[in-house]
Short mmCIF file of C-alpha atoms in Angstrom, two decimals:
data_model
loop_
_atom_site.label_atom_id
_atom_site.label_comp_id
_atom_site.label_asym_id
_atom_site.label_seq_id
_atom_site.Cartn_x
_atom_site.Cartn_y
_atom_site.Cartn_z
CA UNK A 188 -1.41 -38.02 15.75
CA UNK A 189 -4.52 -35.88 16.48
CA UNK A 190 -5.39 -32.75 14.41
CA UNK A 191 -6.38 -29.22 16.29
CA UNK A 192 -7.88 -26.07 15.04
CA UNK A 193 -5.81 -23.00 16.16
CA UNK A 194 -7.32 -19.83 15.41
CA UNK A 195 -5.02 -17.13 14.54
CA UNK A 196 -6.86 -13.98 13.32
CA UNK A 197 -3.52 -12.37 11.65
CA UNK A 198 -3.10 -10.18 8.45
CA UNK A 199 -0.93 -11.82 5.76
CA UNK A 200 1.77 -8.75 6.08
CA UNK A 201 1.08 -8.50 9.70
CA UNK A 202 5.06 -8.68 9.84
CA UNK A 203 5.14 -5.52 7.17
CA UNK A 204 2.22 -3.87 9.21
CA UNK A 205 4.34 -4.01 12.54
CA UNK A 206 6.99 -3.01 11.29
CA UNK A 207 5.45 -0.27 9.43
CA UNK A 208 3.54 1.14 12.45
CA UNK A 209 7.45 1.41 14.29
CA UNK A 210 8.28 3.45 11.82
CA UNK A 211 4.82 5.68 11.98
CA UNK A 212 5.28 5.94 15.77
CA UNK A 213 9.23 6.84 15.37
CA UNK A 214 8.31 9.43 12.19
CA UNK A 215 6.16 11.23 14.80
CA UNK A 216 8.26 11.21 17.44
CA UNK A 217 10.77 13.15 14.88
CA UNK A 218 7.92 15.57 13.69
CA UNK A 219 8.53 13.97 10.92
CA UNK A 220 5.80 14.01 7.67
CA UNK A 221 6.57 11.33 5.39
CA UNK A 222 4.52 11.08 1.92
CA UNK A 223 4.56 7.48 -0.28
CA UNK A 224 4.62 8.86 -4.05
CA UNK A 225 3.09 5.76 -5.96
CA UNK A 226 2.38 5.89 -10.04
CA UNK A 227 2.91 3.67 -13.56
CA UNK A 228 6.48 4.10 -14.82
CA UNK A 229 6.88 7.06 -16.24
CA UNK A 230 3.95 9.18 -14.50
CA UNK A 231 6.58 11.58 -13.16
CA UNK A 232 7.18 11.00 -9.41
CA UNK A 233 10.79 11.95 -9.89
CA UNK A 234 9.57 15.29 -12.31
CA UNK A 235 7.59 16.08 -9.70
CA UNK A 236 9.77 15.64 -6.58
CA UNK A 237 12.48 17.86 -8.35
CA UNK A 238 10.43 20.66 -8.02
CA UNK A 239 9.03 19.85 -4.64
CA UNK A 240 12.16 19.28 -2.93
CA UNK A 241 13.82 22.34 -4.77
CA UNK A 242 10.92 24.50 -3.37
CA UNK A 243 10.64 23.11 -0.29
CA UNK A 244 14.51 23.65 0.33
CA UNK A 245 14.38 27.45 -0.91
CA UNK A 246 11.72 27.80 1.95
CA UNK A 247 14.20 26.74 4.28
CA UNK A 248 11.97 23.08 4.76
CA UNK A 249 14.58 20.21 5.35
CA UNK A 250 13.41 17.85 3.22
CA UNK A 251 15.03 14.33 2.41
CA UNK A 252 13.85 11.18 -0.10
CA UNK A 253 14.18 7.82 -0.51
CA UNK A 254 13.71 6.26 -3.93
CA UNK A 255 12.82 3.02 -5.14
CA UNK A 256 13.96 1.34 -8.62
CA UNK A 257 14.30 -1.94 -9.68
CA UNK A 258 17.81 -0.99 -11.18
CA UNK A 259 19.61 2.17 -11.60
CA UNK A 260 20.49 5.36 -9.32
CA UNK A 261 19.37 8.03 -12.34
CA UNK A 262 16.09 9.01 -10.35
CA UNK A 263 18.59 9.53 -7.14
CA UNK A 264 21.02 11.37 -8.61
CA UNK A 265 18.36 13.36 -10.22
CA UNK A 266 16.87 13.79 -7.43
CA UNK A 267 19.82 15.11 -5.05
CA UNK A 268 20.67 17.73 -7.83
CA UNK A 269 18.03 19.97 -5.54
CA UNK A 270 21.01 19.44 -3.15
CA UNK A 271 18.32 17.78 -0.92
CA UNK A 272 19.83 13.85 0.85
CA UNK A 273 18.40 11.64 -1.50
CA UNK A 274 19.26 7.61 -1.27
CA UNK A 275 18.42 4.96 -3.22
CA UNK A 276 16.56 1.41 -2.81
CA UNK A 277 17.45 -1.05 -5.61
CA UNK A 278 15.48 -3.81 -5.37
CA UNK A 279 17.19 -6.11 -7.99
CA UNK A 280 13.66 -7.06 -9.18
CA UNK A 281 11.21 -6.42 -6.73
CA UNK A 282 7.90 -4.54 -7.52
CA UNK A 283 7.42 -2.54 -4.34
CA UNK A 284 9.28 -0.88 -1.34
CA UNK A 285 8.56 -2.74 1.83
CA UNK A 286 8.89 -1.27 5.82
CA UNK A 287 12.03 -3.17 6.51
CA UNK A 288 14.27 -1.77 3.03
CA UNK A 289 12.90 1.78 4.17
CA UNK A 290 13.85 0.95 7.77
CA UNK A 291 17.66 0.17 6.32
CA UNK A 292 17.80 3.25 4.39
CA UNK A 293 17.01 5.34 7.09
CA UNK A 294 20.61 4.81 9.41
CA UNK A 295 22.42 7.74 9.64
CA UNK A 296 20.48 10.05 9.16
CA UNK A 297 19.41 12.66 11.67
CA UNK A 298 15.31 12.82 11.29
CA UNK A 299 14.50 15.21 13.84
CA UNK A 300 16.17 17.60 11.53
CA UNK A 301 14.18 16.84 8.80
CA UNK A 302 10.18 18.40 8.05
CA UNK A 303 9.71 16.41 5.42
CA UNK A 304 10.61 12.61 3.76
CA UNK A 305 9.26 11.78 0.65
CA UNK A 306 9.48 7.99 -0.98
CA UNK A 307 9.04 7.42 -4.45
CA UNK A 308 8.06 3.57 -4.64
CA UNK A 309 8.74 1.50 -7.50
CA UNK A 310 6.76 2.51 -10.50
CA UNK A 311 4.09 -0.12 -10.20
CA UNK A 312 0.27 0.17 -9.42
CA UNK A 313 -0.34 -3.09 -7.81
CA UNK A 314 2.00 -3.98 -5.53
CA UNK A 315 2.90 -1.41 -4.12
CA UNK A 316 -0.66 -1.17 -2.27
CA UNK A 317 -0.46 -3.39 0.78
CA UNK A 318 3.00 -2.37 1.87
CA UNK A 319 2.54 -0.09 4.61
CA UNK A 320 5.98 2.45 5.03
CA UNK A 321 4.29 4.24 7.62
CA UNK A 322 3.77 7.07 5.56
CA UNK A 323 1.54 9.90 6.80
CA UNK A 324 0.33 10.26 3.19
CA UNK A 325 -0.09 8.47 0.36
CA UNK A 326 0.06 10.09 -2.80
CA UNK A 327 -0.98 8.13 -6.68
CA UNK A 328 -0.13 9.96 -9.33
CA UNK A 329 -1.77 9.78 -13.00
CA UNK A 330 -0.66 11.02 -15.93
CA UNK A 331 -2.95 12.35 -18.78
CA UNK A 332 -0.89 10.57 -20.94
CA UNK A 333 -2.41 7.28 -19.61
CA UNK A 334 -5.88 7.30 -20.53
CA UNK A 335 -9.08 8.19 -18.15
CA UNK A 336 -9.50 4.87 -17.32
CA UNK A 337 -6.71 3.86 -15.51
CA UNK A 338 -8.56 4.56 -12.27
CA UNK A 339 -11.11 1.86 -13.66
CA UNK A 340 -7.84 -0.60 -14.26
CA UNK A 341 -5.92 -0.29 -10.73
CA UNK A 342 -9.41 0.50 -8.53
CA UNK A 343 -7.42 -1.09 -5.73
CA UNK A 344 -4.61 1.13 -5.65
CA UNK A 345 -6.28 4.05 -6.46
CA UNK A 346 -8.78 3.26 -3.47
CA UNK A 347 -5.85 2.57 -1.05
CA UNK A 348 -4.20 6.34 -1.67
CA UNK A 349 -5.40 9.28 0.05
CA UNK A 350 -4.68 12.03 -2.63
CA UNK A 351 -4.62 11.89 -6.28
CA UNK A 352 -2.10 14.04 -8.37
CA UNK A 353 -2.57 14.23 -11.82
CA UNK A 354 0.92 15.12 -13.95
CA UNK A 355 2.06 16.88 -16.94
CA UNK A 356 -1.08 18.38 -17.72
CA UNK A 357 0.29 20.61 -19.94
CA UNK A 358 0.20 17.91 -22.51
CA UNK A 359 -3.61 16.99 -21.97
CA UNK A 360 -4.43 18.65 -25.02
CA UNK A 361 -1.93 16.96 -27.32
CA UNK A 362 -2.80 13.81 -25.72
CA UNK A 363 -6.40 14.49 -25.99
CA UNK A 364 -7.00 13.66 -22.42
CA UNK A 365 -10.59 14.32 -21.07
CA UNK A 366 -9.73 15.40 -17.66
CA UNK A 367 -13.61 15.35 -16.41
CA UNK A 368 -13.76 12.15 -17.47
CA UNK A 369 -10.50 11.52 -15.49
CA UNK A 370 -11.71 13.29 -12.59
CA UNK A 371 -14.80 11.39 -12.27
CA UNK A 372 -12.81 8.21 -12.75
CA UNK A 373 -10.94 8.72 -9.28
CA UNK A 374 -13.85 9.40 -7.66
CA UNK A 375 -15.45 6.46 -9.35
CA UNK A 376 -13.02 4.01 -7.44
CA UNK A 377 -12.74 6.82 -4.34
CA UNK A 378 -15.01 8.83 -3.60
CA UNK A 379 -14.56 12.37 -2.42
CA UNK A 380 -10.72 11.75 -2.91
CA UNK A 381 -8.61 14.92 -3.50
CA UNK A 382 -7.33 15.78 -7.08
CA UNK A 383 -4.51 18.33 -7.88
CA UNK A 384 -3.35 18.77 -11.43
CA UNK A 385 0.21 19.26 -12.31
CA UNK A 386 2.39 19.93 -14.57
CA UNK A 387 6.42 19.58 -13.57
CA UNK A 388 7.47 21.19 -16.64
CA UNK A 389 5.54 24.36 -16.42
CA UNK A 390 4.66 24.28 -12.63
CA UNK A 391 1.34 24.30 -12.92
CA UNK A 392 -0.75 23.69 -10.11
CA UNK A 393 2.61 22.72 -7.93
CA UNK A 394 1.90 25.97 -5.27
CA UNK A 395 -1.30 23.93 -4.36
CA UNK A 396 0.34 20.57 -3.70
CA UNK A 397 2.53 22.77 -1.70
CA UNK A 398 0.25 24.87 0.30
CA UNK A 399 -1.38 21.04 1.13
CA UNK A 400 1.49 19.35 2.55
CA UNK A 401 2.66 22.24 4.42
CA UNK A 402 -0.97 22.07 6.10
CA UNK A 403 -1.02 18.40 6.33
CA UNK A 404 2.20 18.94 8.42
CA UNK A 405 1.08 21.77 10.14
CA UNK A 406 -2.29 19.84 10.90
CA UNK A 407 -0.14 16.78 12.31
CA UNK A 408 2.50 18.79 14.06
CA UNK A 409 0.46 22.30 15.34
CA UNK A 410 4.08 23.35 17.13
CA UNK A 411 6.35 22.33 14.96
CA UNK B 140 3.15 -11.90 -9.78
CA UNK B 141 3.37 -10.50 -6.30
CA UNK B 142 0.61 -13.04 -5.29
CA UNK B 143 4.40 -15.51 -4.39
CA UNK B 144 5.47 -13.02 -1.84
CA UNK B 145 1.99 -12.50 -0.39
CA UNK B 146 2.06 -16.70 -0.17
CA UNK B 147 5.74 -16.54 1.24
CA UNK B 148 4.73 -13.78 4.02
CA UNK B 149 1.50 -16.63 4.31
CA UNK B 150 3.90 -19.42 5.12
CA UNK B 151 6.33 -17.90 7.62
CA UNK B 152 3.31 -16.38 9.64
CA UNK B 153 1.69 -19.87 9.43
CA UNK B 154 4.58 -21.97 10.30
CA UNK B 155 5.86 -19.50 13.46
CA UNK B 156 2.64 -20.39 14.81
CA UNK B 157 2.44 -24.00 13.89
CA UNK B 158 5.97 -24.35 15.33
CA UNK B 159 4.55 -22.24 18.60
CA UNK B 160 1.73 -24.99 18.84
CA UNK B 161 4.02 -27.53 18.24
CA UNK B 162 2.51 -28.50 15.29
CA UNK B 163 4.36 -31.62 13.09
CA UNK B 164 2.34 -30.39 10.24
CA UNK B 165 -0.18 -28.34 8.95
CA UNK B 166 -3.23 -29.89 7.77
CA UNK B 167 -4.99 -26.48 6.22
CA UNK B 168 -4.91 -22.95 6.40
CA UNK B 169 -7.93 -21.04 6.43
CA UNK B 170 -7.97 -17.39 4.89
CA UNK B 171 -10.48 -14.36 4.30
CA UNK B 172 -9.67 -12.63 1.26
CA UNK B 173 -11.44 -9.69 0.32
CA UNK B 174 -12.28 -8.31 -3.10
CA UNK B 175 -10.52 -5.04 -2.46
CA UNK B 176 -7.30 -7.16 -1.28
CA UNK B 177 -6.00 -7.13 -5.16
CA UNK B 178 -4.84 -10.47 -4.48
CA UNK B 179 -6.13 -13.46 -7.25
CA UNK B 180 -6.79 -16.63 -6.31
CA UNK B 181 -5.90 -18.54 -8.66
CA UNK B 182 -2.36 -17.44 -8.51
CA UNK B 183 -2.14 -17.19 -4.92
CA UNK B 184 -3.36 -21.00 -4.58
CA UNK B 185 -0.61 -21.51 -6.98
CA UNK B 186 1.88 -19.98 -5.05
CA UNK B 187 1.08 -20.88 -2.07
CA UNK B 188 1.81 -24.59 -3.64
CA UNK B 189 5.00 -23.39 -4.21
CA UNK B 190 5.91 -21.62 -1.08
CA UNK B 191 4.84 -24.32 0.89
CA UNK B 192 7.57 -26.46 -0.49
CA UNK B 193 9.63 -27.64 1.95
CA UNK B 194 7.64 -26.07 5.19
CA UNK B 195 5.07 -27.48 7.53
CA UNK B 196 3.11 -26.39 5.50
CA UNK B 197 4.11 -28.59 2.62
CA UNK B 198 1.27 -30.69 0.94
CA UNK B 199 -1.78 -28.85 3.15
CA UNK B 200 -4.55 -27.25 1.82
CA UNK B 201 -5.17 -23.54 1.53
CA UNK B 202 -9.20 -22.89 1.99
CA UNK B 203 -10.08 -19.04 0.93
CA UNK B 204 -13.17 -17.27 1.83
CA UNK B 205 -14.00 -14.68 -0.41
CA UNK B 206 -15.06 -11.32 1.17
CA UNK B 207 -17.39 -8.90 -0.71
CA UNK B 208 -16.31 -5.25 -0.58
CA UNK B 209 -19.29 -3.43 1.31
CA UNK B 210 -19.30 0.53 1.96
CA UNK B 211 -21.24 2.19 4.50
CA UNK B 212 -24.25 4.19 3.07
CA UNK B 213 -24.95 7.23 4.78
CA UNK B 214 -27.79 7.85 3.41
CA UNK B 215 -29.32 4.46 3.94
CA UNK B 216 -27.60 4.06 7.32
CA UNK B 217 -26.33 0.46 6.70
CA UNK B 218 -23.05 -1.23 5.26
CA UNK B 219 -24.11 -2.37 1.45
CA UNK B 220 -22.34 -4.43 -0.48
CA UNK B 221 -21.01 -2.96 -3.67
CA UNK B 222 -22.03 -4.24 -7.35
CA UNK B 223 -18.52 -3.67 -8.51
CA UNK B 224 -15.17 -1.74 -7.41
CA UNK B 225 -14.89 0.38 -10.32
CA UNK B 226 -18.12 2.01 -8.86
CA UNK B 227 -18.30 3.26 -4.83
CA UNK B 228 -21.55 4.14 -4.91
CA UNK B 229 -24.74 2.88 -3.18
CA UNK B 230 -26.73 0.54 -4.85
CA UNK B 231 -29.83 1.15 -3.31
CA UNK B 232 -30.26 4.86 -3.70
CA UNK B 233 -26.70 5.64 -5.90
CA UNK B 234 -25.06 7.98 -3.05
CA UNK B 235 -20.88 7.75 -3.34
CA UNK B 236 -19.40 5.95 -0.36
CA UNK B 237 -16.22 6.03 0.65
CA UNK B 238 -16.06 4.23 3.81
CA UNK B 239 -15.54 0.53 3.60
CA UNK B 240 -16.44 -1.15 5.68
CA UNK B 241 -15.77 -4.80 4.60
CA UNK B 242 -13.56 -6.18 0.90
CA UNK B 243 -9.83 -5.20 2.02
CA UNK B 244 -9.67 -8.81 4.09
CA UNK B 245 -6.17 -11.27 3.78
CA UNK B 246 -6.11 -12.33 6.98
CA UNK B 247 -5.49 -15.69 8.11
CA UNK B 248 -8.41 -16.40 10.45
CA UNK B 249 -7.11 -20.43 11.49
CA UNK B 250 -5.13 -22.99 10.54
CA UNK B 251 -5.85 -27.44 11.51
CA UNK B 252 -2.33 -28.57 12.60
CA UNK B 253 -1.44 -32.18 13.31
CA UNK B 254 0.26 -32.93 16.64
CA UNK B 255 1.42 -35.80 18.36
CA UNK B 256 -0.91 -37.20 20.86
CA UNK B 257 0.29 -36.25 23.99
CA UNK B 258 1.23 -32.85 22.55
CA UNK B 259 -2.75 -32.30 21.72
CA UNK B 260 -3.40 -33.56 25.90
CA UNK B 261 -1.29 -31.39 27.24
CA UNK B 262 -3.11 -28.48 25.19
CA UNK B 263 -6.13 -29.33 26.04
CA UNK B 264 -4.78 -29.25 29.71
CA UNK B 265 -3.51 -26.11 29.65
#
């Protein structure tokens, strides 16, 4: 028996990460712009996505989702109410979406139709961070009913997004929620990172998460 | 604790290549993990004792090198390694950085696999 050094020089979720960037490629190829909603339980990713989807549709954007629970269709069939397709991922336990259960949902459905996909991911700020679902944008949302510090908590997560949204802000004064202090906790853990500040109930500050992802899109796809 | 399924997704890409190599075991694994990863060590060494259960990789030794997260500082023109991750900024003159350039490491970087003698001459050959 002799022993051998192999290099190997591989990520960990290389198989994720390859199957992740098929999806990018085949998203782009559709003119597709997909956006990874990840948040705590009870942030308000579905709250949110109610209103997005139901504006995005009454602009005459084709818009679809893909939502992740650990058990349970509610957030689905809440979801399709907006009369958007809308399918569901139970994990039976799992923390996180990966590439290959979003690759599964996706059969059937025509995606050169569709402008935009959005994927609410298991409500969970930890795991959810290395899987890759080829998103074009990755989107943490923060409540102000969860303290200032939660940036401070989940700096990994929070570093790994690209936008923060901050959600039902119309109860920051009931909760007492210092939203400067918020603010410069995202920026703490991500510098420079963008911040809008929502509120699903009222709609609050929803036209400028709009007018965003219609530019993102319009950014990725100039023709489209 | 997700740090089992980051140990499982450790083991099959470890074993494929073992098995590739022709590898009748696997003596150690050797892995950068970075700071920024959000993976623990203690409880991936833990499962990784578990995961390895049954595998080639079964009874080896998982050595981790921990990575520092470092940012590039614009303003000092260099990559500097951060005093914490609950604060991006410089340490030298305090300027926010958001470009990492190091800390988000789990990559296996090698692995020492045992092979039968003539198995380990005809690599050498080839």
């Amino acid at each position: 028996m002799a022993t051998r050094y192999l290099e190997i020089r591989q990520g960990v979720l290389s198989k994720n990460d390859q199957l992740a960037a098929g999806l990018r490629e085949r998203f782009a190829r559709a003119g597709l712009f997909v956006v990874n909603l990840v948040s705590s339980p009870g942030t308000g990713k579905t709250a949110l996505l109610e209103r997005l989807l139901a504006e995005m549709r009454a602009m005459g954007l084709h818009v679809a989702a893909v939502v992740g629970d650990l058990q349970t269709d509610n957030d689905a069939r809440r979801l399709a109410r907006s009369g958007a397709p809308v399918r569901q991922i139970t994990t039976d336990g799992m923390c996180h979406l990966e590439a290959d259960m979003l690759a599964g949902k996706l059969e059937g459905w025509d995606l050169d139709a569709l402008d935009f996909l959005f994927i609410e991911n298991v409500g969970n700020l930890v795991c959810p961070t290395w899987y890759d679902l080829g998103e074009d944008i990755r989107l943490v949302l923060l409540s102000v009913t969860e303290g200032e510090d939660k940036p401070l908590k989940y700096p990994v997560m929070f570093n790994s997004a690209d936008v923060a949204v901050i959600t039902k802000t119309d109860l920051t004064a009931a909760c007492e929620c210092n939203l400067d202090a918020m603010r410069a906790n995202i920026r703490a853990v991500r510098p420079g990172m963008l911040i809008f500040e929502t509120s699903a109930k009222t709609g609050a500050g929803l036209s400028e998460l709009l007018a965003f992802l219609l530019a993102q899109r319009r950014a990725k796809y100039p023709t489209a | 604790m997700h740090e089992l399924s980051i140990a499982a997704s450790l083991v099959e890409s470890v074993e494929q290549a073992a098995r590739r190599a022709g590898a009748q075991r696997v003596a150690r694994v050797f892995l950068r993990l970075g700071a920024l990863s959000g993976v623990a060590k203690d409880a991936l060494l833990f499962g990784y004792d578990v995961a390895t259960a049954g595998t080639l990789l079964e009874g080896s030794r998982l050595v981790i090198e921990e990575v520092a997260v470092a940012v590039h500082c614009e303003t000092c023109r260099r990559d500097v390694k951060l005093s914490s991750i609950q604060d991006f900024r410089c340490p030298v003159c305090g300027q926010p950085c958001a470009q990492i350039a190091a800390g988000r490491e789990l990559e296996i970087t090698g692995i020492e696999i045992e092979v039968a003698d003539d198995a380990s001459l005809q690599a050498e050959s080839a």
